[in-house]
Short mmCIF file of C-alpha atoms in Angstrom, two decimals:
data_model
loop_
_atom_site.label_atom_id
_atom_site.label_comp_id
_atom_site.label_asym_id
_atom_site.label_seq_id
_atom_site.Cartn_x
_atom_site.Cartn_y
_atom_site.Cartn_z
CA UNK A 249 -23.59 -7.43 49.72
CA UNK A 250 -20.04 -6.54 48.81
CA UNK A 251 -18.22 -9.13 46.66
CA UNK A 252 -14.48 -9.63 47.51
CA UNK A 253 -12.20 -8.15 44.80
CA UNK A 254 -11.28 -11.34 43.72
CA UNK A 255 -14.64 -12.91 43.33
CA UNK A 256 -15.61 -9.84 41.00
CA UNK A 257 -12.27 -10.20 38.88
CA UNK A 258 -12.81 -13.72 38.67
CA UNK A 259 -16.88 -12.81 37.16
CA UNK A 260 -15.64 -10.05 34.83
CA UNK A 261 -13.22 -12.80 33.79
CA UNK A 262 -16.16 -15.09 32.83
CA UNK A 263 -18.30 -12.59 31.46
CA UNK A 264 -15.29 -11.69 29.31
CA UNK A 265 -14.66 -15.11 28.44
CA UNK A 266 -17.92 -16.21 27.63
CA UNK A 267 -18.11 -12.81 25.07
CA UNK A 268 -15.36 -13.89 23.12
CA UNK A 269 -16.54 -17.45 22.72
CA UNK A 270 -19.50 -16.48 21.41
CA UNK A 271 -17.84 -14.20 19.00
CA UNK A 272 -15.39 -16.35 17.41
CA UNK A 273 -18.11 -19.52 17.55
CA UNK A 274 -20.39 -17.22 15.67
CA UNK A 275 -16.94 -16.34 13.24
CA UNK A 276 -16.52 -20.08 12.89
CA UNK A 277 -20.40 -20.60 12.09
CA UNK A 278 -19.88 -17.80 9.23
CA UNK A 279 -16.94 -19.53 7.56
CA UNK A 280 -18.34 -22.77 7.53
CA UNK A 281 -21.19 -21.40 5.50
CA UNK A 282 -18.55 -19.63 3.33
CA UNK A 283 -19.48 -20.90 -0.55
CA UNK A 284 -18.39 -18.38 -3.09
CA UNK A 285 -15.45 -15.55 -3.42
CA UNK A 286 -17.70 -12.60 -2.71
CA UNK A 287 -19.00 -13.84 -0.04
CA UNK A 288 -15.43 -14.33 1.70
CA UNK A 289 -15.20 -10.82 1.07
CA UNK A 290 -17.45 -9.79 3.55
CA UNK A 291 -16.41 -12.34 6.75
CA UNK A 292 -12.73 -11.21 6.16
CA UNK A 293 -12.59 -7.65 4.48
CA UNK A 294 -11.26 -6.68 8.44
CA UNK A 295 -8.28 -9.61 7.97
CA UNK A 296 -5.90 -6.76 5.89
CA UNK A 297 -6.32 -4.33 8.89
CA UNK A 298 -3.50 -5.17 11.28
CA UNK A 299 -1.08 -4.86 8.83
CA UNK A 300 -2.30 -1.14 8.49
CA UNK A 301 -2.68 -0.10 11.92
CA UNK A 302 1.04 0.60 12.22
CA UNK A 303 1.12 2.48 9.02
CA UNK A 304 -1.69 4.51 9.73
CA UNK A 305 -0.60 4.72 13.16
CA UNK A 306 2.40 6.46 12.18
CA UNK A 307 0.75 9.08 9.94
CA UNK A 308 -1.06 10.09 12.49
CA UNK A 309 1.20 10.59 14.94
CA UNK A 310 3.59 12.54 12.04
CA UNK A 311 0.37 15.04 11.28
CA UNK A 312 -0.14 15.87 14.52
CA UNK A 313 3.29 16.94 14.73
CA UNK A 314 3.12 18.77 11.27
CA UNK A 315 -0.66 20.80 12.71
CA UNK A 316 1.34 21.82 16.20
CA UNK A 317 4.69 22.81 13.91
CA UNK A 318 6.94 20.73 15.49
CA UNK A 319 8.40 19.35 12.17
CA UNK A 320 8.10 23.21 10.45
CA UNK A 321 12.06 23.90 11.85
CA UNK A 322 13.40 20.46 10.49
CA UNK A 323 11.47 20.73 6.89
CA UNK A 324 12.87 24.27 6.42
CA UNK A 325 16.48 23.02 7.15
CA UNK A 326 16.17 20.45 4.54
CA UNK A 327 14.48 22.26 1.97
CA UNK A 328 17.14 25.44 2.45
CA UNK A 329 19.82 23.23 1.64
CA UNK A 330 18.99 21.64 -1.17
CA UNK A 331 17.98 25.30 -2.41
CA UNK A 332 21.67 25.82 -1.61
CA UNK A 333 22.64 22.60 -3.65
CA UNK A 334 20.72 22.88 -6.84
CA UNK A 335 22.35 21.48 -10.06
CA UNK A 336 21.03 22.10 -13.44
CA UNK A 337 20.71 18.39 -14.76
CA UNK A 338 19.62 17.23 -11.25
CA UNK A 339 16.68 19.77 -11.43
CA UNK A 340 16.37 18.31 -15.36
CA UNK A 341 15.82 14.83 -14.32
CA UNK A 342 14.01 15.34 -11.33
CA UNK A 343 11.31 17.03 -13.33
CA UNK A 344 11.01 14.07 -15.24
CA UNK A 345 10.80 11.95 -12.38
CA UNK A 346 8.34 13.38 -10.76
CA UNK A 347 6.11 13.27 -14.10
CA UNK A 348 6.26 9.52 -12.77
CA UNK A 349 3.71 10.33 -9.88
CA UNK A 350 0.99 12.70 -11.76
CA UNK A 351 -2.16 11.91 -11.93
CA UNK A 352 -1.84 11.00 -16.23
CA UNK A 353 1.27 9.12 -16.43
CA UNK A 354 -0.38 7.04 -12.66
CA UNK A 355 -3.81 6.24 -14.56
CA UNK A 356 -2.15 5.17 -17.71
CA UNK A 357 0.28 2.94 -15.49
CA UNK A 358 -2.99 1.64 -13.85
CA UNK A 359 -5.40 1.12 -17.33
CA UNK A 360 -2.23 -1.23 -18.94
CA UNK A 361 -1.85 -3.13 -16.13
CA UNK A 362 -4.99 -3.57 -15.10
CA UNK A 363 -5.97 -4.07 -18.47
CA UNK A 364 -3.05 -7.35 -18.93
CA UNK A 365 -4.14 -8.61 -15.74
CA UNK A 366 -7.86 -8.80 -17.21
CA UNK A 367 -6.98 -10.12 -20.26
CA UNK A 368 -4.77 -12.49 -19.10
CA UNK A 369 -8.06 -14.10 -16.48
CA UNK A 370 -6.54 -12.29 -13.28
CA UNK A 371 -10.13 -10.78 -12.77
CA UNK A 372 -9.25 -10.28 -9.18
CA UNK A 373 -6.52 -8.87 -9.39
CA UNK A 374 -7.10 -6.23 -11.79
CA UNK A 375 -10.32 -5.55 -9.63
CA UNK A 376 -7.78 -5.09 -6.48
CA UNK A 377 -5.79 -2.56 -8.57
CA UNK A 378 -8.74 -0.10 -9.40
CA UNK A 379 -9.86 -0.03 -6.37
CA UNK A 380 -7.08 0.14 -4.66
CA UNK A 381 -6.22 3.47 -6.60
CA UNK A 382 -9.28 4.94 -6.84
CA UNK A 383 -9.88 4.80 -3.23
CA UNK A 384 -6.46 6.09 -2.75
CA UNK A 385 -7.06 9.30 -5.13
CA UNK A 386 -10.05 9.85 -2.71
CA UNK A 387 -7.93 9.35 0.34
CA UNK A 388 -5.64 11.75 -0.94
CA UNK A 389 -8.24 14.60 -1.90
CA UNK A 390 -9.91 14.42 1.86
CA UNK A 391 -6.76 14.65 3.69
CA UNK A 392 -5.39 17.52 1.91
CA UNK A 393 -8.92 19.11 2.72
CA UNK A 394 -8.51 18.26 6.57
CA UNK A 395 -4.87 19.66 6.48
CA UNK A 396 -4.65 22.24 4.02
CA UNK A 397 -1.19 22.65 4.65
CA UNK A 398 0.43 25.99 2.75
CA UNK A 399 3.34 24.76 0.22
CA UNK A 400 6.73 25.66 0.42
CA UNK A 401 8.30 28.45 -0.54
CA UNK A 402 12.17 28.20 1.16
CA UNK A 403 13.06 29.25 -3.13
CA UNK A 404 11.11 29.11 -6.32
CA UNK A 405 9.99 25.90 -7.30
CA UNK A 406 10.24 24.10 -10.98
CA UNK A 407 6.35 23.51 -11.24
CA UNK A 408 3.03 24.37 -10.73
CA UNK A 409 1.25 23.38 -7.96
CA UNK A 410 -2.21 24.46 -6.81
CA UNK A 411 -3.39 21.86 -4.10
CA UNK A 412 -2.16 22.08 -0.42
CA UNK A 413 0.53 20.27 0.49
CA UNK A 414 -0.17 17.46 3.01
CA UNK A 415 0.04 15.01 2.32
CA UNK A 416 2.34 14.71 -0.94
CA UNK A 417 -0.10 13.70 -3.67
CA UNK A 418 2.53 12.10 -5.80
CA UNK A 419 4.51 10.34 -2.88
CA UNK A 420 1.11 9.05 -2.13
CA UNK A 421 0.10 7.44 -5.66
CA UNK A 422 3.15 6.32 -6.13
CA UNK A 423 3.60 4.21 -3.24
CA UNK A 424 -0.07 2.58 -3.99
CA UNK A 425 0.05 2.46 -7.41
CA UNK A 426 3.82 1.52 -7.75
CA UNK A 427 3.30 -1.01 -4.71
CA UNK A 428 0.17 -2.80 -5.66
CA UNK A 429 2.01 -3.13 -9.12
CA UNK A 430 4.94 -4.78 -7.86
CA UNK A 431 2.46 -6.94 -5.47
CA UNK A 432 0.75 -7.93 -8.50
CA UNK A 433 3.82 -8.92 -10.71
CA UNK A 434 5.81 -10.81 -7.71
CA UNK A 435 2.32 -13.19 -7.75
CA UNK A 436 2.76 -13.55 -11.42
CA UNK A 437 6.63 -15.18 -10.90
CA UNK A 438 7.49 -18.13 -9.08
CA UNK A 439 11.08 -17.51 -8.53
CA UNK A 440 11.64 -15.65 -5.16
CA UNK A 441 14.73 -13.67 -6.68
CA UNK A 442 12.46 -12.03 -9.54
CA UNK A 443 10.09 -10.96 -6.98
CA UNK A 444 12.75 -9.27 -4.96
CA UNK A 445 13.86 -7.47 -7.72
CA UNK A 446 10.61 -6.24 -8.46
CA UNK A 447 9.90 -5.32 -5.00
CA UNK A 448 13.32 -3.15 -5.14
CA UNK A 449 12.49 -1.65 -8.17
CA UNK A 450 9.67 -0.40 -7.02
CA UNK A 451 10.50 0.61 -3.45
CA UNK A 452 13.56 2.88 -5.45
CA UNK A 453 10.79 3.91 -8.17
CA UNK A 454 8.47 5.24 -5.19
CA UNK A 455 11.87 6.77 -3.30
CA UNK A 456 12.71 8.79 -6.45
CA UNK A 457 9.56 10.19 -6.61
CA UNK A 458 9.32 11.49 -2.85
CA UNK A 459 12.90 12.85 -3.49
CA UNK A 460 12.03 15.02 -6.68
CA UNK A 461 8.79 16.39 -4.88
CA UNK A 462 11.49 17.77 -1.88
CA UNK A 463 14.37 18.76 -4.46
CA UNK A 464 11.80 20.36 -7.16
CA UNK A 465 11.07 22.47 -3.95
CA UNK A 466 6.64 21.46 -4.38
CA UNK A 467 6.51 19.81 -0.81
CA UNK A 468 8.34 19.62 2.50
CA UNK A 469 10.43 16.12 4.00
CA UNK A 470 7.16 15.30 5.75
CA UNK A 471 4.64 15.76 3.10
CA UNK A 472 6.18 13.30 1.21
CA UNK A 473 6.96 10.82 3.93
CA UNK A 474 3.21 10.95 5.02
CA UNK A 475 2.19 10.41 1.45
CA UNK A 476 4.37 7.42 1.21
CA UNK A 477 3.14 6.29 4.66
CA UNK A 478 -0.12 6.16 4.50
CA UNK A 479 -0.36 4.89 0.62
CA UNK A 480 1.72 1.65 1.98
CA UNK A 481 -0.15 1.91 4.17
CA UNK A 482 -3.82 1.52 2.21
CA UNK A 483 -1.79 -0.78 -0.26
CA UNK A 484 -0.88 -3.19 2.56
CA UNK A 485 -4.75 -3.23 3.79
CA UNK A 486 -5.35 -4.14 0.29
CA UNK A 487 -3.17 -6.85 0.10
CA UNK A 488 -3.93 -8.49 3.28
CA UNK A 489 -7.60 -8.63 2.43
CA UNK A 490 -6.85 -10.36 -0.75
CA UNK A 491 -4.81 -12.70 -0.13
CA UNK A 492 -7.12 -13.75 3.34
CA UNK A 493 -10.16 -13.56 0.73
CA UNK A 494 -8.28 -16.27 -1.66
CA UNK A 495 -7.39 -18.43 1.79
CA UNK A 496 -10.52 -18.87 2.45
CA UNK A 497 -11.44 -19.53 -1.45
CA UNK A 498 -8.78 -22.00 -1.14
CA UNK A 499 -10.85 -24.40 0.84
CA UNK A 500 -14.50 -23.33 0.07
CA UNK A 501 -14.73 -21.68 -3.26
CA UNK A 502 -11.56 -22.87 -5.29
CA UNK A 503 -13.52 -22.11 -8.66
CA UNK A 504 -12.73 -18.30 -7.96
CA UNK A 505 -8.94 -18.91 -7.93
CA UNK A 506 -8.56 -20.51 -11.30
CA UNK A 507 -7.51 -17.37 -12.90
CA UNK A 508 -5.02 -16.54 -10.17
CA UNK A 509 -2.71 -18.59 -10.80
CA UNK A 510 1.58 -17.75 -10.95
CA UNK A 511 2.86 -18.12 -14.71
CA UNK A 512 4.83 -21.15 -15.07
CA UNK A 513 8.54 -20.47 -14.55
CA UNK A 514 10.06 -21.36 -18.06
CA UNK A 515 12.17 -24.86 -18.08
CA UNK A 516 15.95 -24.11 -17.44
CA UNK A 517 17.76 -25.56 -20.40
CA UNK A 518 20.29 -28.17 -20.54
CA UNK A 519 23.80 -28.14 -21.36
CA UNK A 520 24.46 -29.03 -24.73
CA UNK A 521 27.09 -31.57 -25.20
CA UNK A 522 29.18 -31.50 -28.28
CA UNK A 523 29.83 -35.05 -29.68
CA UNK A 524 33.96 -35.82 -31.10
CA UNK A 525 33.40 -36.37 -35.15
#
């Protein structure tokens, strides 16, 4: 027998229903039995996703337009004219900016802070740092493999390069390592202005970076704009899934967030008031 169209959306409906009340009773179940920091991490390692899909999102979408070519007229353009516009000092300083985003000067930045953050009992979040980079190196490697994307050669460039060219290696590490730094740090304060500084220094830090990679002539626009995409990208996955793993600790493992905690803001001083003779 035939069931009316409205009878069978009403019994998908249920069915549907009855699926995702299972699921999130069974999610509940899990977080009740939640009693340590690791195992947090595996109910809500996925809670860090959604603020990735739109990063990741967007990468794809831009290398499917760098494969078919699309972008190949627009990163020629760019790259011609700052050929056309190259300045002696620029091209000086540039070069050492863009040391900033090789692989040395990223681990070093990574082994001292990681390294404070241990010392100082922020276990986790020197733990978040390492693997948030070393996953990101890996990243990195694979997607240059996928592309293998030839590098530029509008006019001679100022280094050596010998990996392909999508995505931008250095626009990638930067915008991970630099990031998760500045993450780090702005947990560390308790005054929301130093933790907009921080987050400016290190959004122009990661900026500068892309920049010299297009104006020492090693990478086209949208190499380095997918590099810086899809590290924020990983960074902000990162993020997310600590700080859900310490909401969780909050309530049923606070032992694990002892060491976390923001340094105490120091005590303003008063006004000192001079006394007549």
């Amino acid at each position: 027998m035939t069931l009316p169209g409205g009878e069978r959306r009403a019994r998908r409906r249920e069915r549907f229903e009855l699926f995702w009340g299972l699921l999130f009773r069974g999610l509940r179940a899990s977080v009740t039995r939640v009693r340590s920091f690791y195992a947090a991490v595996g109910i809500f390692i996925t809670a860090g996703a959604l603020l990735a899909v739109a990063g990741t999102w967007a990468f794809a979408a831009l290398a499917i337009h760098v494969r078919s070519g699309a972008t190949q007229a627009f990163d020629d353009a760019i790259l011609r004219w700052v050929g056309a516009h190259q300045l002696p000092w620029v091209r000086i300083a540039m070069m050492q900016v863009t040391e900033l985003g090789t692989g040395v000067v990223v681990m070093m930045v990574v082994a001292i802070a990681a390294l404070f953050l241990w010392l100082t009992k922020h276990k986790h979040s020197a733990s978040l740092l390492l693997v948030t980079t070393a996953v990101g190196i890996l990243i990195n490697s694979m997607l240059k493999d996928v592309f293998h994307r030839t590098r530029p050669s509008i006019f001679p460039s100022a280094v050596e390069v010998f990996s392909s060219s999508f995505p931008s290696g250095h626009s990638m590490s930067a915008a991970i390592v630099y990031g998760t730094v500045a993450y780090l740090a702005g947990r560390l304060q308790e005054r929301h202005r130093s933790r907009i500084i921080t987050s400016v220094v290190a959004l122009l830090l990661i900026l500068l970076i892309a920049s010299s990679r297009i104006y020492l002539g090693v990478h086209y626009p949208s190499d380095t704009l997918a590099g810086m995409v899809i590290g924020l990208a990983w960074a902000a996955f990162c993020m997310a899934t600590l700080e859900a793993i310490q909401l969780v600790a909050r309530r049923r493992a606070p032992e694990a967030l002892e060491d976390e905690r923001p340094v105490p803001a120091p005590p303003e001083r008063e006004p000192e008031t001079h006394r007549a003779p």
